[in-house]
N, CA and C atoms as an extended XYZ file, in Angstrom:
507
Properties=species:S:1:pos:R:3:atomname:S:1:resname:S:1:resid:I:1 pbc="F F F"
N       109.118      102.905       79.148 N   UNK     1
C       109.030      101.523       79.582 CA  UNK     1
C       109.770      101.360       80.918 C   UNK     1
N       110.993      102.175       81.183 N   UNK     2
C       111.646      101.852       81.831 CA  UNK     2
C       110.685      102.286       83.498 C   UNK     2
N       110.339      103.599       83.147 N   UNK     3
C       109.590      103.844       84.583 CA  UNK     3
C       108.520      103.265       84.829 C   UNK     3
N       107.489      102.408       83.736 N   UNK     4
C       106.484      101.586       84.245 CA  UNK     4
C       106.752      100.445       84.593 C   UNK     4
N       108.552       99.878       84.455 N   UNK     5
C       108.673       98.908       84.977 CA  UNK     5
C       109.244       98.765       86.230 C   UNK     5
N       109.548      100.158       86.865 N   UNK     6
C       110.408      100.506       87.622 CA  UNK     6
C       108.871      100.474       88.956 C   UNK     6
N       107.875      101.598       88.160 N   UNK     7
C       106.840      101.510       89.270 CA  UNK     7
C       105.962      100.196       89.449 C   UNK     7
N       106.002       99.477       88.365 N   UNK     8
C       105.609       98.145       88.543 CA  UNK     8
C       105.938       97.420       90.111 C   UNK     8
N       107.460       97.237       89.487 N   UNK     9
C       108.599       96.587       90.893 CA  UNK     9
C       108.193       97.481       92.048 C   UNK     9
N       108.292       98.602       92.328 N   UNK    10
C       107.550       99.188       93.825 CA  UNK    10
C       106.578       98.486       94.160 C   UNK    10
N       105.442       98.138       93.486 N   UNK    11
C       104.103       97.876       93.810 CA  UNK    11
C       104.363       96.864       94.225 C   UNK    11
N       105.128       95.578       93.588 N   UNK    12
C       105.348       94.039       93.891 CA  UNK    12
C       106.366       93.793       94.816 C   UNK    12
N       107.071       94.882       95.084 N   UNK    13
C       108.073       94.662       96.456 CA  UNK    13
C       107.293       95.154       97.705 C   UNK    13
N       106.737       95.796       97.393 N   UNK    14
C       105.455       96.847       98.634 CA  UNK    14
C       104.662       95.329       98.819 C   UNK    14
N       104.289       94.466       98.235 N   UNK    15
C       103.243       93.572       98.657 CA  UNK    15
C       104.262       91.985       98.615 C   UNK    15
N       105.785       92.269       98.271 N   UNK    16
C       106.697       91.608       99.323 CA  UNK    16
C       106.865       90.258       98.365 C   UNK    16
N       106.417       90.437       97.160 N   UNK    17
C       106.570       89.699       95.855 CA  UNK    17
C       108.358       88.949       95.786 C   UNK    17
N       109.004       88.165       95.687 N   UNK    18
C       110.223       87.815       95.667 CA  UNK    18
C       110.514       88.053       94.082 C   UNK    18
N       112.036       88.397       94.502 N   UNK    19
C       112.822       89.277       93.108 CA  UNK    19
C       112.299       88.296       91.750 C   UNK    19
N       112.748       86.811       91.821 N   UNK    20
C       112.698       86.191       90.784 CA  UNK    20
C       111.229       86.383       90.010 C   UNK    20
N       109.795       86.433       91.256 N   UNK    21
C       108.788       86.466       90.702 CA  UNK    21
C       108.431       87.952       89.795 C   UNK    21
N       109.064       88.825       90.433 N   UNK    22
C       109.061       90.465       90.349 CA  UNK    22
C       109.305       90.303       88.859 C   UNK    22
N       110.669       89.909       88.756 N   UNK    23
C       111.096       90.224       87.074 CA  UNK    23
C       110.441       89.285       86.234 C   UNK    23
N       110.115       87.665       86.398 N   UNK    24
C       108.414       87.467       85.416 CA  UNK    24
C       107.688       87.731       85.224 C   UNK    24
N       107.203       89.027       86.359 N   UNK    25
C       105.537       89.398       85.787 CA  UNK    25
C       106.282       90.940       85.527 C   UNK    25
N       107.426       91.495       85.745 N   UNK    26
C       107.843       92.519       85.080 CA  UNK    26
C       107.966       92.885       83.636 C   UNK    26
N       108.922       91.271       83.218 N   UNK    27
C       109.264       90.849       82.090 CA  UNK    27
C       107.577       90.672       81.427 C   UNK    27
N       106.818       89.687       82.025 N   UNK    28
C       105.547       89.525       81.066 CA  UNK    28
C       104.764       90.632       80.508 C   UNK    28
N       104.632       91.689       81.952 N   UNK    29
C       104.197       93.419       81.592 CA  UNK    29
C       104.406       94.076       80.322 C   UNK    29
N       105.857       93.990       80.542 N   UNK    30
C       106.539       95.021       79.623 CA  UNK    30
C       106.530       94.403       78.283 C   UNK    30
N       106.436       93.204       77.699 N   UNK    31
C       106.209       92.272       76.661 CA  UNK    31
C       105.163       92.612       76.234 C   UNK    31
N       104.042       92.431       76.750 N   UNK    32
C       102.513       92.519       76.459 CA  UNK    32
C       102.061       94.144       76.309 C   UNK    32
N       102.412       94.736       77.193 N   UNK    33
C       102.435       96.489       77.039 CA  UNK    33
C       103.272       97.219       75.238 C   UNK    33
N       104.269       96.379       74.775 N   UNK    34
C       104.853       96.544       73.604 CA  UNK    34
C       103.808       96.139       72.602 C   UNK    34
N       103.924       95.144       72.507 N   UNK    35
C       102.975       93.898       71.884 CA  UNK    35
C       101.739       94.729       71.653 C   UNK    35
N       101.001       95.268       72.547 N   UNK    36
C        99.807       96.292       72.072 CA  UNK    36
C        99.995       97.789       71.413 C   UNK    36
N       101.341       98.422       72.248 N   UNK    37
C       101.399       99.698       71.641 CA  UNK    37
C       101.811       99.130       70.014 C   UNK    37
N       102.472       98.316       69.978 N   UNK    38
C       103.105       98.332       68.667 CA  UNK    38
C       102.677       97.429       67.406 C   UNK    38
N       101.174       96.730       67.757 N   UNK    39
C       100.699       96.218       66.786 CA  UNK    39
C        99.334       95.388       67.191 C   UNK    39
N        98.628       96.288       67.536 N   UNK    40
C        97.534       96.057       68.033 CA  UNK    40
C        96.122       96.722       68.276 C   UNK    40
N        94.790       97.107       68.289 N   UNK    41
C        94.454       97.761       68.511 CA  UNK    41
C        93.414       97.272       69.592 C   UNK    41
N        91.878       98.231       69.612 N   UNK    42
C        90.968       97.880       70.687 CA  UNK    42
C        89.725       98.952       70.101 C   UNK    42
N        88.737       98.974       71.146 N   UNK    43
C        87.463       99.086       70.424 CA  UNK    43
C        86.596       99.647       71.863 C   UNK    43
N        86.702      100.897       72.286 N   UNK    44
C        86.363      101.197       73.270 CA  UNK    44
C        85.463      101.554       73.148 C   UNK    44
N        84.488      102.058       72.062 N   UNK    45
C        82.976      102.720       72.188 CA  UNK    45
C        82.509      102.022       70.774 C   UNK    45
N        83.104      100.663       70.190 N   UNK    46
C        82.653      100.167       68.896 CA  UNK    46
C        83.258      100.619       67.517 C   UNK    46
N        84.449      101.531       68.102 N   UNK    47
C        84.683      101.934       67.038 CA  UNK    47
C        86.580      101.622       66.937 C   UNK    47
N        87.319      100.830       65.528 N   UNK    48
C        88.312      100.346       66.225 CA  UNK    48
C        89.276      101.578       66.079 C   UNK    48
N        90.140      101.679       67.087 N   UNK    49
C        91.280      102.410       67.295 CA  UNK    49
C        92.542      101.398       67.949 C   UNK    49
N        93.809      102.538       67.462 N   UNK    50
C        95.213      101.942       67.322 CA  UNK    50
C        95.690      103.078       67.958 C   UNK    50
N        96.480      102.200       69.103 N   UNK    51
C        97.666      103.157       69.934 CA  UNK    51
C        98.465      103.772       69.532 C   UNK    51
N        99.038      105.088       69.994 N   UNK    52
C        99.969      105.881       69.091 CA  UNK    52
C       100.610      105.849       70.436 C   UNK    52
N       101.722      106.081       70.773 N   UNK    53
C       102.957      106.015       71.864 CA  UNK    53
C       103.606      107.165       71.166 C   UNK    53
N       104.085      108.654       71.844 N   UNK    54
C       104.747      109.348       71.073 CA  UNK    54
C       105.437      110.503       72.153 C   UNK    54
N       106.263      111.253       72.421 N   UNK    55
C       106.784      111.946       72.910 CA  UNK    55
C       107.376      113.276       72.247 C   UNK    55
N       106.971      114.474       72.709 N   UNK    56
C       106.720      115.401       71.940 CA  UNK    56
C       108.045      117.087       72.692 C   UNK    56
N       108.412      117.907       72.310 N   UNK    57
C       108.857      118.739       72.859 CA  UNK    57
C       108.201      119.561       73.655 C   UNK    57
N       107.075      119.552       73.360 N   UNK    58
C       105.661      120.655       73.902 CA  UNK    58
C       104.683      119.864       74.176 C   UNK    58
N       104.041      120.331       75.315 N   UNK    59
C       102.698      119.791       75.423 CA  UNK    59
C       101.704      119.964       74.765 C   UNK    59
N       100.912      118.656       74.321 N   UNK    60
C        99.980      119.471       73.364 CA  UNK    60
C        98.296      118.702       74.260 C   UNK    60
N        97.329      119.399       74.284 N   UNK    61
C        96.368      119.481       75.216 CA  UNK    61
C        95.324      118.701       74.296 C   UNK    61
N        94.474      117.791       75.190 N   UNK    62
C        93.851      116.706       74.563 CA  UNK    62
C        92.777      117.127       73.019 C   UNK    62
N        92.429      118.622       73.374 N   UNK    63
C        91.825      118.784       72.187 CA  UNK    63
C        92.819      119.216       71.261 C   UNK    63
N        94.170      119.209       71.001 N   UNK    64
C        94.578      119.744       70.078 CA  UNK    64
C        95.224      119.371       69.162 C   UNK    64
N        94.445      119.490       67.429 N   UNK    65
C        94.882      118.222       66.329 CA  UNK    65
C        95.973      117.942       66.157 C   UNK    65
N        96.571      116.782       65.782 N   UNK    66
C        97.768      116.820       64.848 CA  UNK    66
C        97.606      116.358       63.668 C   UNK    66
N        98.937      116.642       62.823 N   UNK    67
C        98.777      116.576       61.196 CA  UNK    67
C        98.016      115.169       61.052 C   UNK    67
N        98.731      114.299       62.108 N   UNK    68
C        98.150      112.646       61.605 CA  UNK    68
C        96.775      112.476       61.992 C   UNK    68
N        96.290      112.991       62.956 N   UNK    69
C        94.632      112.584       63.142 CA  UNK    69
C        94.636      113.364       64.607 C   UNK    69
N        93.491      113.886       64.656 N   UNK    70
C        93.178      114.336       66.358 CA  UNK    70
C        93.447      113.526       67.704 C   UNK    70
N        93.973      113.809       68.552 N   UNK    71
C        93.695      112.784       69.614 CA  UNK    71
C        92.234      112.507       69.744 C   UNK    71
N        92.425      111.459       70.129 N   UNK    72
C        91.002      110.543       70.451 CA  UNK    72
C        90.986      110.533       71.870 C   UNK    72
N        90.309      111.126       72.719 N   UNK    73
C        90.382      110.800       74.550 CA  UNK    73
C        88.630      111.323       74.641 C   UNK    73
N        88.141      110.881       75.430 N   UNK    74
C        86.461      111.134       75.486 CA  UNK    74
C        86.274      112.659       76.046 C   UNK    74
N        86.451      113.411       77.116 N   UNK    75
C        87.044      114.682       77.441 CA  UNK    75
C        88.115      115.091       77.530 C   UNK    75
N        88.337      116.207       77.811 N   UNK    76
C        89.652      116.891       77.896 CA  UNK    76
C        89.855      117.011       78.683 C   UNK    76
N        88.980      116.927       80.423 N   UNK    77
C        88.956      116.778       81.719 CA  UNK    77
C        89.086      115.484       82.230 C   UNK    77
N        88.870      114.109       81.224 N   UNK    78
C        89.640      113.334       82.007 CA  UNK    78
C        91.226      112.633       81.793 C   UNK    78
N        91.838      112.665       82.675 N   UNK    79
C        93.105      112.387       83.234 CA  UNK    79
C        94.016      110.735       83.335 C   UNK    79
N        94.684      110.950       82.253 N   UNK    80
C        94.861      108.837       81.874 CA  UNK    80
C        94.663      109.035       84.553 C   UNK    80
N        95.418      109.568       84.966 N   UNK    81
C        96.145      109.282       86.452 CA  UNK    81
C        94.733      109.533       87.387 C   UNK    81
N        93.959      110.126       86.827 N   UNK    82
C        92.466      110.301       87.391 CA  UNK    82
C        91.697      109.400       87.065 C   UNK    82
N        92.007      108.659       85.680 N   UNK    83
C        90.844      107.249       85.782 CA  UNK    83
C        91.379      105.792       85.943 C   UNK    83
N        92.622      105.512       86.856 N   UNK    84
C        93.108      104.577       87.102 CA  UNK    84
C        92.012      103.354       88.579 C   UNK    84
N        91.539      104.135       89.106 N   UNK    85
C        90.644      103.497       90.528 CA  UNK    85
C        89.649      103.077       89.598 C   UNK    85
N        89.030      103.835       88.757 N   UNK    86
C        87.512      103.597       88.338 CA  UNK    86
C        87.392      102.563       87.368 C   UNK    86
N        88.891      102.397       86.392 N   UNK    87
C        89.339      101.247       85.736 CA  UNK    87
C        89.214      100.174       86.426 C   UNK    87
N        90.362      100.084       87.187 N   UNK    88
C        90.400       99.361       88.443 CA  UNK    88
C        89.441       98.402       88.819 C   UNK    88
N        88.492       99.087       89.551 N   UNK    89
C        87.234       98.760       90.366 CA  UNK    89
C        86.276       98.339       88.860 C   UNK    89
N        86.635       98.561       87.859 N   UNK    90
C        85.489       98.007       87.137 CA  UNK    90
C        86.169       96.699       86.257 C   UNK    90
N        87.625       96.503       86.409 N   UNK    91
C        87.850       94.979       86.111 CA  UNK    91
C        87.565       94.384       87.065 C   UNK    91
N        87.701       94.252       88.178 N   UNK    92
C        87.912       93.526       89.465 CA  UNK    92
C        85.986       93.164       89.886 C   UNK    92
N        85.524       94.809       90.146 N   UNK    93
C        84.382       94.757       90.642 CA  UNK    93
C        83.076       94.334       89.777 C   UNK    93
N        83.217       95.036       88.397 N   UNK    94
C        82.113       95.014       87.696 CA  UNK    94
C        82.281       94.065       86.778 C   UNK    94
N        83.042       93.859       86.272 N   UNK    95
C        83.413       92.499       85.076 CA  UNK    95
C        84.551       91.604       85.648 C   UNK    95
N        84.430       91.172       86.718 N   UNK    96
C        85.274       90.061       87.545 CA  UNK    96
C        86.014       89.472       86.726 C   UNK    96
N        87.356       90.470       86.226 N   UNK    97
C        88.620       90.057       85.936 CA  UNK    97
C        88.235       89.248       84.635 C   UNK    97
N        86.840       89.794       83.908 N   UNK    98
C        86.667       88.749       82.708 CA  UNK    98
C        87.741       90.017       81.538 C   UNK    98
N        88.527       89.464       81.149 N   UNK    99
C        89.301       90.007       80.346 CA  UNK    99
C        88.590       90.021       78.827 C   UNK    99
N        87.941       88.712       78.404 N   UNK   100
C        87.152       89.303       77.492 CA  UNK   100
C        86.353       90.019       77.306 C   UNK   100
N        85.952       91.243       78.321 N   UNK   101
C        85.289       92.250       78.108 CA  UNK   101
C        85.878       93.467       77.899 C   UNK   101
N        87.249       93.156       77.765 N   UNK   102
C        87.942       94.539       77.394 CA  UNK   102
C        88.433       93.826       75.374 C   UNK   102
N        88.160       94.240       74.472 N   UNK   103
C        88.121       93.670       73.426 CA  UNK   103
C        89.632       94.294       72.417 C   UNK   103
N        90.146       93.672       72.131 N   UNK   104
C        91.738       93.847       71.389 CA  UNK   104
C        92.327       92.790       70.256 C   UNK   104
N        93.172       92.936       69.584 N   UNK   105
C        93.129       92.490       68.161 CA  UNK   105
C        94.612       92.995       67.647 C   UNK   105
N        95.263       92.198       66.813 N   UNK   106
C        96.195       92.401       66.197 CA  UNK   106
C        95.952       93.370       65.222 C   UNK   106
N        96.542       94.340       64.505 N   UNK   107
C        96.595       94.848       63.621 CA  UNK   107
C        96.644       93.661       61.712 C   UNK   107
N        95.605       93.963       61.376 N   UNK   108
C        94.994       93.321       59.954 CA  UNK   108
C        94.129       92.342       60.337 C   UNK   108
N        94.139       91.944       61.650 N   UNK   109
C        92.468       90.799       62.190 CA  UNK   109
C        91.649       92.004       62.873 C   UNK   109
N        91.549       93.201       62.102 N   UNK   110
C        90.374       93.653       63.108 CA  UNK   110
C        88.935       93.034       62.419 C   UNK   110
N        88.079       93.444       63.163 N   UNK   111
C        86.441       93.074       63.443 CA  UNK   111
C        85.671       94.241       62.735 C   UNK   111
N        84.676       93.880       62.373 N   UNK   112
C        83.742       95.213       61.741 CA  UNK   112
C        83.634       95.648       63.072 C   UNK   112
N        83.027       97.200       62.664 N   UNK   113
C        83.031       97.970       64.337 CA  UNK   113
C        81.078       98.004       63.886 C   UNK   113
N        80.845       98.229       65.168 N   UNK   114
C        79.533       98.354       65.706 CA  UNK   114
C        79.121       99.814       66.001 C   UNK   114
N        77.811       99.960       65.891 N   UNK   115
C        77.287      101.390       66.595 CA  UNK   115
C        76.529      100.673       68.067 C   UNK   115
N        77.159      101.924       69.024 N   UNK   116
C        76.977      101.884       70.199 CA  UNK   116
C        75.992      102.652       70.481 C   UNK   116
N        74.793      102.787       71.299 N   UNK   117
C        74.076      103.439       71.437 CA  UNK   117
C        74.468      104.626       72.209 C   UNK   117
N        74.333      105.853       72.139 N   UNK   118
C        74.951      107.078       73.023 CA  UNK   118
C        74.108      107.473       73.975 C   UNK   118
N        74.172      107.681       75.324 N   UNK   119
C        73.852      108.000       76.176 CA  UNK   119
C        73.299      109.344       76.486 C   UNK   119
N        72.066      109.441       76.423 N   UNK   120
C        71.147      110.749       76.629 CA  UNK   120
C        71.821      111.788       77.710 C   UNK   120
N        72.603      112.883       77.054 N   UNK   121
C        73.107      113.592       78.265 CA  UNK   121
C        72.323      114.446       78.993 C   UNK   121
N        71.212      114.142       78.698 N   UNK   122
C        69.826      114.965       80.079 CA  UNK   122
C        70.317      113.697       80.926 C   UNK   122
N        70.004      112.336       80.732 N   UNK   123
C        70.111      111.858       82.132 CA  UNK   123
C        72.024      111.628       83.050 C   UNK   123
N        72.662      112.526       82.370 N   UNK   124
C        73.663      112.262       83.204 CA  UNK   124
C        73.698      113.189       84.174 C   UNK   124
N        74.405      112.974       85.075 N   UNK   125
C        74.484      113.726       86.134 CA  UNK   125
C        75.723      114.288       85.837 C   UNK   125
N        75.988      115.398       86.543 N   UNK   126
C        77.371      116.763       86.005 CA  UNK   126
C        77.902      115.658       87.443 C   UNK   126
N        79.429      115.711       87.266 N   UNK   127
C        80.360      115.184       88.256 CA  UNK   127
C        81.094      116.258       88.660 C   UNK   127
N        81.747      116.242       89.763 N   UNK   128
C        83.046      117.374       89.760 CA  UNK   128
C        84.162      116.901       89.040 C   UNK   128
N        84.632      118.250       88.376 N   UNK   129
C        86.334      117.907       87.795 CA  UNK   129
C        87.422      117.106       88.431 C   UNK   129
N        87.642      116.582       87.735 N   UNK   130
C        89.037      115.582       88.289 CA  UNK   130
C        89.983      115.964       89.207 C   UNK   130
N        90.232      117.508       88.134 N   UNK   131
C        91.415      118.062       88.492 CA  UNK   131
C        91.234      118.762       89.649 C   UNK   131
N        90.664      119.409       89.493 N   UNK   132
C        90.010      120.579       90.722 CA  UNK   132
C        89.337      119.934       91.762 C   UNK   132
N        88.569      119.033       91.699 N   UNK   133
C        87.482      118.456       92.647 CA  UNK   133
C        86.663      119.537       92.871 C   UNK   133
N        85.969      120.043       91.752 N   UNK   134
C        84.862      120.679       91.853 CA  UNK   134
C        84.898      122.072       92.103 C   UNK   134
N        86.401      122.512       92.531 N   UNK   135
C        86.502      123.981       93.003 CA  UNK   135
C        86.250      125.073       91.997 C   UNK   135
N        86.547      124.469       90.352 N   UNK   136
C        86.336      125.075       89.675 CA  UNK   136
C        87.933      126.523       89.277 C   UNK   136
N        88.990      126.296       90.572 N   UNK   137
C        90.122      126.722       90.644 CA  UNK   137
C        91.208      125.859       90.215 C   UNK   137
N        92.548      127.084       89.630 N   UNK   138
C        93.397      125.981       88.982 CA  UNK   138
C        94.622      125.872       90.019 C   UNK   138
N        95.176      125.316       89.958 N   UNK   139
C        96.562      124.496       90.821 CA  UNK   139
C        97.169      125.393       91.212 C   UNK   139
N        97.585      126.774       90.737 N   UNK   140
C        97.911      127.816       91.063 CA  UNK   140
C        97.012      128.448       92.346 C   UNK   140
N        96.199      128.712       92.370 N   UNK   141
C        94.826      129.118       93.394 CA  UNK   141
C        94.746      127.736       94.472 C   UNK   141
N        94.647      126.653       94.215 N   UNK   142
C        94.202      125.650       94.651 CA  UNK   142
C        95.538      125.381       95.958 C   UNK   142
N        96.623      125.130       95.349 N   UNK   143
C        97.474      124.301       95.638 CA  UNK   143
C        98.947      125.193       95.912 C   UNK   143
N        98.737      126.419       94.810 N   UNK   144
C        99.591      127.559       94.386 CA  UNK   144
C       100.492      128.470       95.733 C   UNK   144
N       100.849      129.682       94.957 N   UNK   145
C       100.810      130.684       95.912 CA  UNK   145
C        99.602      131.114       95.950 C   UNK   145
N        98.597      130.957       95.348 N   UNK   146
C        97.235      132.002       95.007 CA  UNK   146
C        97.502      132.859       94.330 C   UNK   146
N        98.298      132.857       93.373 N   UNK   147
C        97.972      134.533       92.917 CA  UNK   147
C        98.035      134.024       91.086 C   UNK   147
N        97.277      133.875       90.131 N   UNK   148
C        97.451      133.001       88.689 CA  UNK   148
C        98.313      134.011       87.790 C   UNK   148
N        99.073      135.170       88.568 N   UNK   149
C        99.658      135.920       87.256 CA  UNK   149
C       100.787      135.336       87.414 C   UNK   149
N       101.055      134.735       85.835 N   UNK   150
C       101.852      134.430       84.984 CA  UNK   150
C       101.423      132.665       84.682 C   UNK   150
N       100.833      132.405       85.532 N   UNK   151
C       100.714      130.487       85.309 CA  UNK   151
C       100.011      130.440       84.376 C   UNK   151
N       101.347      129.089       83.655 N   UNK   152
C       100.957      128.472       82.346 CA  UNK   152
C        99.966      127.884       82.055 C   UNK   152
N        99.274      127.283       83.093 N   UNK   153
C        97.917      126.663       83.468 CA  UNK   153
C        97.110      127.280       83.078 C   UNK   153
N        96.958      128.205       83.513 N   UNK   154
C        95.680      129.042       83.184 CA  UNK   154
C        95.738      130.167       82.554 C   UNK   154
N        96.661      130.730       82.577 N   UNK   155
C        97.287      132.019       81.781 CA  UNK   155
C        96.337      133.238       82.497 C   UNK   155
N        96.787      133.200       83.925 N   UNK   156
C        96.256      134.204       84.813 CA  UNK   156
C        94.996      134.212       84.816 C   UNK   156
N        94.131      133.277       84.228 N   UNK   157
C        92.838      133.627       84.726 CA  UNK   157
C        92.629      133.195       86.198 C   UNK   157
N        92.909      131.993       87.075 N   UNK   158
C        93.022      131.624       88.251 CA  UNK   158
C        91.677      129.953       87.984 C   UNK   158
N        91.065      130.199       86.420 N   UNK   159
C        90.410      129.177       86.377 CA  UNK   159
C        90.929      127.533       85.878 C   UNK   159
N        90.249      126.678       86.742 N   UNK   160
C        90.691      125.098       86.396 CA  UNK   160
C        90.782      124.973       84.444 C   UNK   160
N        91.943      124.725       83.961 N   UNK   161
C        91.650      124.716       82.448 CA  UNK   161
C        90.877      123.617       81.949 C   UNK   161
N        90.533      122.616       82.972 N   UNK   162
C        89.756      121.052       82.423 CA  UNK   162
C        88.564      121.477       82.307 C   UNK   162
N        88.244      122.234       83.307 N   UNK   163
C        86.185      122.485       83.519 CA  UNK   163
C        86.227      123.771       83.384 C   UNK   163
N        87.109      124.680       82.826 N   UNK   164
C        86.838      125.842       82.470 CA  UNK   164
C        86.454      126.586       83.798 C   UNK   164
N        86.758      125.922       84.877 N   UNK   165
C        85.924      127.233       86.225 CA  UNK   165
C        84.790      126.623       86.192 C   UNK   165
N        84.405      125.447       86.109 N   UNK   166
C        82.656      125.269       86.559 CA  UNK   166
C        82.490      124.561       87.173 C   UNK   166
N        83.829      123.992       87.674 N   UNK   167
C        83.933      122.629       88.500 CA  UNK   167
C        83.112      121.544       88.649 C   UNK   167
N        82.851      121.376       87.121 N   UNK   168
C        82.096      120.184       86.714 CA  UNK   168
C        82.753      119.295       85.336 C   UNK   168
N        82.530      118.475       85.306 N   UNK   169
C        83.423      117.329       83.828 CA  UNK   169
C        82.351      117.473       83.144 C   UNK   169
């Protein structure tokens, strides 16, 4: 909490926000951000789900179960810090800040869930990886010394672990 309220305040001093206003919409943030992790859920493809907030000793990688239930994330290539613009641009741009189109609920008022129709993956188009931007190389190679022996990333193969080397999502 403390660092999303911390990067909050950057953003609202960067656009020159005054202190008193800073810590109301800090204070309102961090209220409402609780308020959902901690008793609330939402309904992103019709089906309802509940936030888990948890901090772990080890990393554990989006496909990998735990005792309480699998993570739920749509790929394993996308990135909560990679889909922040596309969020973004689709409250603002595509559903003009209508907040009732993002759908949420207290915990014991949920809603029957719905079937969503699934999207024919012949007509999608392959994107490049998030991570890689398509290189299909991992951070080590990319960004690295170049050389993948010993990186945890990839465990010396030199390939992106999101797209497997195909530099596609």
């Amino acid at each position: 909490m403390r660092l999303l309220i911390a990067d909050l305040n950057q953003t609202l001093k960067a656009n020159r926000i005054s202190v008193k206003k800073r810590r109301e919409i800090c204070t309102s943030f961090a209220f409402s951000f609780c308020n959902f992790i901690d008793q609330r859920w939402f309904k992103p493809d019709g089906r309802t789900q509940y936030p888990l907030l948890c901090f772990a000793d080890k990393f554990f990688d989006i496909d990998v179960p735990l005792d309480l239930c699998e993570i739920n994330f749509p790929h394993k290539s996308v990135e909560l810090h990679g889909m922040v613009h596309d969020e973004i641009d689709w409250f603002f741009d595509e559903i003009k800040e209508d907040s009732a189109a993002v759908l949420t609920g207290d915990v014991g008022a949920e809603t029957d869930d719905v079937e969503i129709a699934e999207i024919d993956s012949d007509s999608i188009i392959p994107q490049p990886c998030w991570t890689c931007q398509g290189t299909g190389h991992c951070f080590c190679i990319r960004k690295g010394g170049g050389d993948p022996t010993g990186c945890s990333r990839c465990r010396g193969t030199g390939h992106c672990q999101h797209c497997a080397g195909s530099g596609k999502s």
